[in-house]
Amino acid sequence: MTVVLAVVLTVLLSTTALLALARIYRGPSLLDRVIAADLLLATMLGAVGAEAAVNRHATTLPVLVVLSLLGFVGSVALVRFAAREEP
């Protein structure tokens, strides 16, 4: 059961990451790319959290906290930058 769960999680997270990368590449505006980058970071958080849950260890909790803070601060900074450039 654990192997099946790991395979399903890998497929879903990989698909999500590929779609986010496609949106980063094709995104017509800066805000589309920012949202896609935030989605990619959330996917990475989900992957690290799933790995910690499957292997039953909590040593990656600081990594999750740092990635979450990085995503929040990065998104806020880019949105403030984009809002300042809007007429």
PDB file of C-alpha atoms in Angstrom:
ATOM      1  CA  MET A   1       0.000   0.000   0.000  1.00  0.00           C
ATOM      2  CA  THR A   2       2.822   2.396   0.820  1.00  0.00           C
ATOM      3  CA  VAL A   3       4.489   1.826  -2.551  1.00  0.00           C
ATOM      4  CA  VAL A   4       1.234   2.522  -4.396  1.00  0.00           C
ATOM      5  CA  LEU A   5       0.729   5.693  -2.372  1.00  0.00           C
ATOM      6  CA  ALA A   6       4.275   6.852  -3.101  1.00  0.00           C
ATOM      7  CA  VAL A   7       3.829   6.240  -6.835  1.00  0.00           C
ATOM      8  CA  VAL A   8       0.494   8.103  -6.927  1.00  0.00           C
ATOM      9  CA  LEU A   9       1.973  11.048  -5.001  1.00  0.00           C
ATOM     10  CA  THR A  10       4.990  11.151  -7.309  1.00  0.00           C
ATOM     11  CA  VAL A  11       2.836  11.176 -10.428  1.00  0.00           C
ATOM     12  CA  LEU A  12       0.503  13.880  -9.123  1.00  0.00           C
ATOM     13  CA  LEU A  13       3.267  16.139  -7.835  1.00  0.00           C
ATOM     14  CA  SER A  14       5.310  15.696 -11.021  1.00  0.00           C
ATOM     15  CA  THR A  15       2.318  16.581 -13.174  1.00  0.00           C
ATOM     16  CA  THR A  16       1.636  19.664 -11.079  1.00  0.00           C
ATOM     17  CA  ALA A  17       5.273  20.766 -11.300  1.00  0.00           C
ATOM     18  CA  LEU A  18       5.349  20.299 -15.088  1.00  0.00           C
ATOM     19  CA  LEU A  19       2.162  22.320 -15.525  1.00  0.00           C
ATOM     20  CA  ALA A  20       3.544  25.095 -13.320  1.00  0.00           C
ATOM     21  CA  LEU A  21       6.779  25.141 -15.321  1.00  0.00           C
ATOM     22  CA  ALA A  22       4.776  25.365 -18.528  1.00  0.00           C
ATOM     23  CA  ARG A  23       2.873  28.356 -17.151  1.00  0.00           C
ATOM     24  CA  ILE A  24       6.135  30.013 -16.087  1.00  0.00           C
ATOM     25  CA  TYR A  25       7.465  29.544 -19.618  1.00  0.00           C
ATOM     26  CA  ARG A  26       4.299  30.567 -21.482  1.00  0.00           C
ATOM     27  CA  GLY A  27       2.792  33.063 -19.043  1.00  0.00           C
ATOM     28  CA  PRO A  28       1.752  36.184 -20.896  1.00  0.00           C
ATOM     29  CA  SER A  29       2.242  38.508 -17.927  1.00  0.00           C
ATOM     30  CA  LEU A  30       4.517  38.864 -14.934  1.00  0.00           C
ATOM     31  CA  LEU A  31       1.719  38.090 -12.488  1.00  0.00           C
ATOM     32  CA  ASP A  32       0.949  34.803 -14.260  1.00  0.00           C
ATOM     33  CA  ARG A  33       4.578  33.828 -13.851  1.00  0.00           C
ATOM     34  CA  VAL A  34       4.570  34.843 -10.172  1.00  0.00           C
ATOM     35  CA  ILE A  35       1.510  32.725  -9.470  1.00  0.00           C
ATOM     36  CA  ALA A  36       3.047  29.786 -11.319  1.00  0.00           C
ATOM     37  CA  ALA A  37       6.277  30.140  -9.350  1.00  0.00           C
ATOM     38  CA  ASP A  38       4.258  30.185  -6.132  1.00  0.00           C
ATOM     39  CA  LEU A  39       2.449  27.042  -7.279  1.00  0.00           C
ATOM     40  CA  LEU A  40       5.783  25.383  -8.040  1.00  0.00           C
ATOM     41  CA  LEU A  41       7.027  26.233  -4.561  1.00  0.00           C
ATOM     42  CA  ALA A  42       3.815  24.873  -3.030  1.00  0.00           C
ATOM     43  CA  THR A  43       4.347  21.678  -5.011  1.00  0.00           C
ATOM     44  CA  MET A  44       7.869  21.420  -3.637  1.00  0.00           C
ATOM     45  CA  LEU A  45       6.485  21.901  -0.129  1.00  0.00           C
ATOM     46  CA  GLY A  46       3.980  19.139  -0.751  1.00  0.00           C
ATOM     47  CA  ALA A  47       6.708  16.826  -2.023  1.00  0.00           C
ATOM     48  CA  VAL A  48       8.943  17.439   0.990  1.00  0.00           C
ATOM     49  CA  GLY A  49       5.985  17.026   3.352  1.00  0.00           C
ATOM     50  CA  ALA A  50       4.886  13.810   1.634  1.00  0.00           C
ATOM     51  CA  GLU A  51       8.426  12.441   1.830  1.00  0.00           C
ATOM     52  CA  ALA A  52       8.533  13.218   5.550  1.00  0.00           C
ATOM     53  CA  ALA A  53       5.147  11.570   6.080  1.00  0.00           C
ATOM     54  CA  VAL A  54       5.999   8.430   4.103  1.00  0.00           C
ATOM     55  CA  ASN A  55       9.373   7.977   5.838  1.00  0.00           C
ATOM     56  CA  ARG A  56       7.948   8.985   9.243  1.00  0.00           C
ATOM     57  CA  HIS A  57      10.528  11.562  10.275  1.00  0.00           C
ATOM     58  CA  ALA A  58      10.261  15.175  11.305  1.00  0.00           C
ATOM     59  CA  THR A  59      13.782  16.335  10.490  1.00  0.00           C
ATOM     60  CA  THR A  60      12.573  18.196   7.400  1.00  0.00           C
ATOM     61  CA  LEU A  61      10.267  20.506   9.358  1.00  0.00           C
ATOM     62  CA  PRO A  62      12.779  23.389   9.372  1.00  0.00           C
ATOM     63  CA  VAL A  63      13.127  23.024   5.591  1.00  0.00           C
ATOM     64  CA  LEU A  64       9.352  23.287   5.225  1.00  0.00           C
ATOM     65  CA  VAL A  65       9.231  26.405   7.397  1.00  0.00           C
ATOM     66  CA  VAL A  66      12.047  28.115   5.475  1.00  0.00           C
ATOM     67  CA  LEU A  67      10.502  27.263   2.091  1.00  0.00           C
ATOM     68  CA  SER A  68       7.121  28.575   3.252  1.00  0.00           C
ATOM     69  CA  LEU A  69       8.617  31.848   4.445  1.00  0.00           C
ATOM     70  CA  LEU A  70      10.616  32.174   1.237  1.00  0.00           C
ATOM     71  CA  GLY A  71       7.489  31.695  -0.851  1.00  0.00           C
ATOM     72  CA  PHE A  72       5.486  34.203   1.154  1.00  0.00           C
ATOM     73  CA  VAL A  73       8.145  36.904   1.180  1.00  0.00           C
ATOM     74  CA  GLY A  74       8.957  36.371  -2.496  1.00  0.00           C
ATOM     75  CA  SER A  75       5.325  36.562  -3.579  1.00  0.00           C
ATOM     76  CA  VAL A  76       4.642  39.685  -1.538  1.00  0.00           C
ATOM     77  CA  ALA A  77       7.779  41.393  -2.838  1.00  0.00           C
ATOM     78  CA  LEU A  78       6.977  40.622  -6.480  1.00  0.00           C
ATOM     79  CA  VAL A  79       3.363  41.734  -6.155  1.00  0.00           C
ATOM     80  CA  ARG A  80       4.455  45.002  -4.556  1.00  0.00           C
ATOM     81  CA  PHE A  81       6.928  45.495  -7.391  1.00  0.00           C
ATOM     82  CA  ALA A  82       4.258  44.752 -10.025  1.00  0.00           C
ATOM     83  CA  ALA A  83       1.714  47.032  -8.331  1.00  0.00           C
ATOM     84  CA  ARG A  84       4.188  49.890  -8.322  1.00  0.00           C
ATOM     85  CA  GLU A  85       4.705  49.557 -12.101  1.00  0.00           C
ATOM     86  CA  GLU A  86       0.979  49.545 -12.938  1.00  0.00           C
ATOM     87  CA  PRO A  87      -0.284  52.934 -14.180  1.00  0.00           C
TER      88      PRO A  87
END
